[in-house]
Coordinates of C-alpha atoms and ligand atoms in Angstrom, one line a residue:
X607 CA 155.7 49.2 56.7
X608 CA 153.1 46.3 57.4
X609 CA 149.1 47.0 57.3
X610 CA 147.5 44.5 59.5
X611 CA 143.5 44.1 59.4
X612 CA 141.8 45.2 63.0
X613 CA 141.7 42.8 65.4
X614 CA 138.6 41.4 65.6
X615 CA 138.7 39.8 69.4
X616 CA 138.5 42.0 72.5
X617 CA 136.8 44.9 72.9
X618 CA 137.4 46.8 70.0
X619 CA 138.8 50.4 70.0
X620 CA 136.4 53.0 69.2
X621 CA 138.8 54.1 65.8
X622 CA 138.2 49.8 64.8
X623 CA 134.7 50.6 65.0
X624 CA 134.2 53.2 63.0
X625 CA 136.5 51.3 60.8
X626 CA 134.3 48.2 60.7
X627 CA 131.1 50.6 59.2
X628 CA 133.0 52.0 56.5
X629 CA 134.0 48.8 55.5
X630 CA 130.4 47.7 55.0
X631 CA 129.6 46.8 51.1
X632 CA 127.8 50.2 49.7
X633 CA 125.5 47.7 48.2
X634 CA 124.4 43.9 48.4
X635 CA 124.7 43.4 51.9
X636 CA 127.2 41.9 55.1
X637 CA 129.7 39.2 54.1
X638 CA 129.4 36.5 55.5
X639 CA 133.1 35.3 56.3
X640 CA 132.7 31.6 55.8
X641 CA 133.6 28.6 53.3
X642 CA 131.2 26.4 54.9
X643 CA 129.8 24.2 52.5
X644 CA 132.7 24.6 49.8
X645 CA 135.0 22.3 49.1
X646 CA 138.4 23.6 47.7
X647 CA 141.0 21.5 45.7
X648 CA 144.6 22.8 46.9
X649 CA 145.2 24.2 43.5
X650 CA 141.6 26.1 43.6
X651 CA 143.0 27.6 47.0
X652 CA 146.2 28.5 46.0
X653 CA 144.6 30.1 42.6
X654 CA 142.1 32.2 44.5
X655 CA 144.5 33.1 47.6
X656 CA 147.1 34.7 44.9
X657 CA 144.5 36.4 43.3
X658 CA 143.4 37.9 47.3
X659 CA 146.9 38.2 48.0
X660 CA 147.9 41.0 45.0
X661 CA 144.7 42.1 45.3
X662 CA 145.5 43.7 49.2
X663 CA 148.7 45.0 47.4
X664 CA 147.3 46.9 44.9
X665 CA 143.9 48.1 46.4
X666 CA 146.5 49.7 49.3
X667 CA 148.7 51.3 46.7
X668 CA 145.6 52.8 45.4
X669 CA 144.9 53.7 48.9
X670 CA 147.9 55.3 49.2
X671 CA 148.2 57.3 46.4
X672 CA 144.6 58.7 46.3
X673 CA 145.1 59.6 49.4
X674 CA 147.9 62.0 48.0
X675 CA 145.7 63.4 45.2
X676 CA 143.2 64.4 47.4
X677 CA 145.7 66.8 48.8
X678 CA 146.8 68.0 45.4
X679 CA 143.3 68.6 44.3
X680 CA 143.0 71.2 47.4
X681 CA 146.4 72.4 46.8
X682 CA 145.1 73.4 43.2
X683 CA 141.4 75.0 44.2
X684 CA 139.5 72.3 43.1
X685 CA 135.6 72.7 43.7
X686 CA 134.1 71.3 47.5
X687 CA 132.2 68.4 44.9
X688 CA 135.7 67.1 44.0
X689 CA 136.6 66.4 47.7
X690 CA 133.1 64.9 48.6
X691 CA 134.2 62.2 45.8
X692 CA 137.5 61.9 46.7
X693 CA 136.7 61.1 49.9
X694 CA 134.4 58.6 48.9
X695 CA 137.2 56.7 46.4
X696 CA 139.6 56.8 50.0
X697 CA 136.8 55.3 51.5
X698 CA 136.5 52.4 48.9
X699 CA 140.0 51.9 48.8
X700 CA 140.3 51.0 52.6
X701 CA 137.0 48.7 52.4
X702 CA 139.0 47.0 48.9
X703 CA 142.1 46.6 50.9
X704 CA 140.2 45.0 54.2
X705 CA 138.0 43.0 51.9
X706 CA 141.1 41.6 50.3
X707 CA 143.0 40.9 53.6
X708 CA 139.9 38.9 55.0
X709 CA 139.7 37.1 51.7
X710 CA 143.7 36.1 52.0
X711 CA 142.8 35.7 55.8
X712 CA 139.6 33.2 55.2
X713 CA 142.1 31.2 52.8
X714 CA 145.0 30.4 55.2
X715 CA 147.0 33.1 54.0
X716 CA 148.0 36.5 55.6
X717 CA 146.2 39.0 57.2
X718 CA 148.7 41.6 56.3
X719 CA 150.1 43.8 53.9
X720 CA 153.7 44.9 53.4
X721 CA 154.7 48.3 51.8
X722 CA 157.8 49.7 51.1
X723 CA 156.8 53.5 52.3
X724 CA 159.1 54.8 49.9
X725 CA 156.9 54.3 47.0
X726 CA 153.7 55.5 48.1
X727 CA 153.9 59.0 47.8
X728 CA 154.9 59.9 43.5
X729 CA 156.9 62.5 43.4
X730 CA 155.8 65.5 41.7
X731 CA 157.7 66.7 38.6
X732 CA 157.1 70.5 36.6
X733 CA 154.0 71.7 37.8
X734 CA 151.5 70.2 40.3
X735 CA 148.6 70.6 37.7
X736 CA 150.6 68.7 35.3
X737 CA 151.2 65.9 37.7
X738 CA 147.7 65.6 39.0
X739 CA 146.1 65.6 35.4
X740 CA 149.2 62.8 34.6
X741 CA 148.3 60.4 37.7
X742 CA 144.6 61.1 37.3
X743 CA 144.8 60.0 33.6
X744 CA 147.2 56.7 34.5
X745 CA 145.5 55.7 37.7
X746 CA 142.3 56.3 37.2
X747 CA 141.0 56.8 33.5
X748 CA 143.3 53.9 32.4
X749 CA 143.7 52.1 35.5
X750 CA 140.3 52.0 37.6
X751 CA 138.9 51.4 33.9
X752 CA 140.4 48.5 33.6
X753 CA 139.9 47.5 36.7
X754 CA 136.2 47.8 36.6
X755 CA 136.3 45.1 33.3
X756 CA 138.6 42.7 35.8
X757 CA 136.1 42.6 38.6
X758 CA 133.0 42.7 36.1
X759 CA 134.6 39.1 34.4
X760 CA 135.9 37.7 38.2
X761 CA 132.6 38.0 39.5
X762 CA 130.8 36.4 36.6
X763 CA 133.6 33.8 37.1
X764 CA 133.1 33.6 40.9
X765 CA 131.2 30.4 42.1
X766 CA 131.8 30.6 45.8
X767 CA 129.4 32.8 47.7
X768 CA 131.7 34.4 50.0
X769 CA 134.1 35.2 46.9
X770 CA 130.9 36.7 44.6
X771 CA 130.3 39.3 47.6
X772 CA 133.4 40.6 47.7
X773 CA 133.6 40.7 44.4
X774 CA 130.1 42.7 44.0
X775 CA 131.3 44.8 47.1
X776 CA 134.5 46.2 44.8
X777 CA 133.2 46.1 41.3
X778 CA 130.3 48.4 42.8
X779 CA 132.5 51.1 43.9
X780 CA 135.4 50.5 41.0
X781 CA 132.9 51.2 38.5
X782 CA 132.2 55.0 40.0
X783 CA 136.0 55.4 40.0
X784 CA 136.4 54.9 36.5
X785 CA 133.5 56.9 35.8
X786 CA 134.6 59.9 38.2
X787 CA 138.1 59.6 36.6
X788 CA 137.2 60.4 33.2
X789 CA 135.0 63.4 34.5
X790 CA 137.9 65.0 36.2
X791 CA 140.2 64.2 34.0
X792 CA 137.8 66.1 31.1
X793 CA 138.1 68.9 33.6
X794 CA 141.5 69.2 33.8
X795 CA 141.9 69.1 30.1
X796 CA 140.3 72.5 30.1
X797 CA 142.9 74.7 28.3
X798 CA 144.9 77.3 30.4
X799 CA 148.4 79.0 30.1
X800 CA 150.9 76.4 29.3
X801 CA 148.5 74.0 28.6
X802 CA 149.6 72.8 25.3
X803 CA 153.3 72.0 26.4
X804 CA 152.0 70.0 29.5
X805 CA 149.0 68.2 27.3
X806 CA 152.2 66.9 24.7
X807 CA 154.5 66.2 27.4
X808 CA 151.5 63.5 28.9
X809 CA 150.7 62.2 25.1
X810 CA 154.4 61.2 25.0
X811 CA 153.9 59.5 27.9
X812 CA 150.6 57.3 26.8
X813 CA 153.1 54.2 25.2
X814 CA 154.8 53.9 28.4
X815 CA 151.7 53.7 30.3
X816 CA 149.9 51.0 28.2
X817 CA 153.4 48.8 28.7
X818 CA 153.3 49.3 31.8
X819 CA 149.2 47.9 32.2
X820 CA 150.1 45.3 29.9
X821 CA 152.6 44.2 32.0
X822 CA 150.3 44.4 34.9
X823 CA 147.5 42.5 33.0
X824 CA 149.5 39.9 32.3
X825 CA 149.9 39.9 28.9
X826 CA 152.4 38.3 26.5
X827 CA 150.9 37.7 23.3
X828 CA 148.7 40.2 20.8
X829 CA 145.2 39.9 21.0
X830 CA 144.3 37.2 18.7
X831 CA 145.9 34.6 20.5
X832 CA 144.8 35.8 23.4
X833 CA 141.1 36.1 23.3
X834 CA 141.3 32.3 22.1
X835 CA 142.9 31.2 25.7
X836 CA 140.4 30.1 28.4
X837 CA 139.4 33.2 30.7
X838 CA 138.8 30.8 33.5
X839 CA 140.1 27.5 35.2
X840 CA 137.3 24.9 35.7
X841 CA 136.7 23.9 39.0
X842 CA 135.1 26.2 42.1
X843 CA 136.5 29.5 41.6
X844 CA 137.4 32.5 43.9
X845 CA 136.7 35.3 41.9
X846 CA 140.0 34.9 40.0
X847 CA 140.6 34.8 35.8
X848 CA 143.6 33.3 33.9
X849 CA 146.4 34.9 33.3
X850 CA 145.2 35.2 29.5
X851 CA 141.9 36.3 31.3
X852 CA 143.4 38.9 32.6
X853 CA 145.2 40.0 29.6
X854 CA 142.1 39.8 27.6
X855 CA 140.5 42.3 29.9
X856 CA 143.7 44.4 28.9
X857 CA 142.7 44.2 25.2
X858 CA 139.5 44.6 25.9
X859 CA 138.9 47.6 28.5
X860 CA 142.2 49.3 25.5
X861 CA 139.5 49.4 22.7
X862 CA 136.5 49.6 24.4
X863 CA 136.7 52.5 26.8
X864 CA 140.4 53.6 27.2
X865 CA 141.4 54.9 23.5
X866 CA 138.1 55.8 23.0
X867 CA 138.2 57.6 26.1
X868 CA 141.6 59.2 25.8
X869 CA 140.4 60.9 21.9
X870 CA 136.9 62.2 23.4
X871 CA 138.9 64.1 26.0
X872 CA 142.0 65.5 24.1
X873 CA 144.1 62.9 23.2
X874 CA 144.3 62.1 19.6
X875 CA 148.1 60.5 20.0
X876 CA 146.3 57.7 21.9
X877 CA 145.0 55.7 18.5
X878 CA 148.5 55.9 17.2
X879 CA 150.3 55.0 20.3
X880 CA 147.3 51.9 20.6
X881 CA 148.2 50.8 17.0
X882 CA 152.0 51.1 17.2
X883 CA 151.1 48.7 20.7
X884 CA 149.2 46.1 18.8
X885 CA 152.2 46.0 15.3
X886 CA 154.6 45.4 18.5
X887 CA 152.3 42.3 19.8
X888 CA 150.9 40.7 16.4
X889 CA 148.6 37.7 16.7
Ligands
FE2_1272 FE1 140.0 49.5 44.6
FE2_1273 FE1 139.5 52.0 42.7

């Protein structure tokens, strides 16, 4: 299934506009879609439209499967207050994608996103409370945490304008998804009938899910060696890190917020399954 940004010649449907407003930064202002005045090496280019380019792929996963939890959330009784912010984080997700696309657009890449439909829905195993306090805890108070410290460190490495709006436009709203992540997720930690079996059966998935952002973060080495790579190329820079970069952001967001964040709400196998990560990657 293909994703293609609206078409921005001829008289524009009145779903495109309506489209176009929600796209609108929340804060900082219009983009201005231009790389006047900026001159790009090929390899600055081809650094910046990779970034862009994985970017539109992940931003319309999360798209996709928040889109899903919203329904869940109603399926369970969730408070009125939950949707409103659900529909905001839906709302952030399509401006992420279509910021992304016009980014890969501007840079001579495409103006598209591919999806293979049968992974955007997760199926739900044992009980749909289970599975929404699972993918709330993985996508969002893991995943939009870390997030948040990637687009905080690629907009303080961004030197092209165009780039640093984008940028700002994102980190704005990823920051309020990590912070509305660990609120519902403290919520759905509230103890019920069951409750224990479900809470263990999650801890014992917590090493699996920091592999699995490791992997995503780009890292290969333990934290040492990483934190001594360069975080940034030289050069004019599109909003993107290193890989190294990236995976310092890993490290980072890991012992910053995420462990930290996991104990406060009820997961005290998160230090152990954090230390048994770092004896697997020493240096
Ligand atoms: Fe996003
Ligand atoms: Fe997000």
């Amino acid at each position: 299934m293909t994703f293609a940004l609206s078409r921005t010649s001829g008289d524009p449907l009145q779903l495109t506009q309506e489209h176009e407003l929600l796209v609108q930064p929340r804060r900082g202002g219009e983009v201005t879609w231009s790389l006047d005045g900026v001159t790009l090496t090929p390899a600055e280019r081809t650094r910046g439209l990779d970034a862009w380019v994985g970017r539109a792929t992940t931003e319309m996963h999360s798209l996709a499967l928040f889109t899903q939890l919203a329904s869940q959330i109603h399926l369970l009784g969730a408070p009125l207050d939950w949707s409103g912010a659900f529909a905001r984080v839906i709302a952030d997700e399509v401006r992420h994608t279509d910021l992304s696309l016009r980014m890969s657009a501007l840079l001579g890449g495409p103006h598209t996103v591919t999806f293979d439909e049968r992974t955007f829905h997760l199926p739900v195993g044992g009980s749909l409370r289970a599975h929404v306090r699972h993918t709330i805890i993985e996508a969002f108070c893991i995943g939009e945490t870390l997030s948040g410290r990637m687009y905080r460190h690629a907009l303080k490495a961004a030197t092209v304008p165009v780039a640093k709006k984008a940028v700002t436009a994102i980190l704005v709203d990823e920051t309020f998804h990590a912070e509305f992540g660990w609120e519902v997720g403290a919520l759905l930690m509230r103890p019920h009938e069951g409750f224990e079996a479900e809470r263990g059966e999650l801890a014992r998935h917590l090493p699996g899910m920091f592999q699995s952002f490791a992997r995503q973060s780009c890292v290969t080495r333990g934290p040492e060696w990483t934190a001594a790579q360069p975080m940034v190329e030289s050069g004019e820079n599109l909003g993107s890190l290193t890989d190294e970069g990236y995976a310092q952001c890993f490290y980072a967001g890991m012992e910053a917020d995420v462990v930290p964040g996991l104990e406060a709400i009820g997961f005290p196998e998160a230090r152990g399954a954090w230390q048994a990560f770092l004896a697997a990657h020493p240096g």
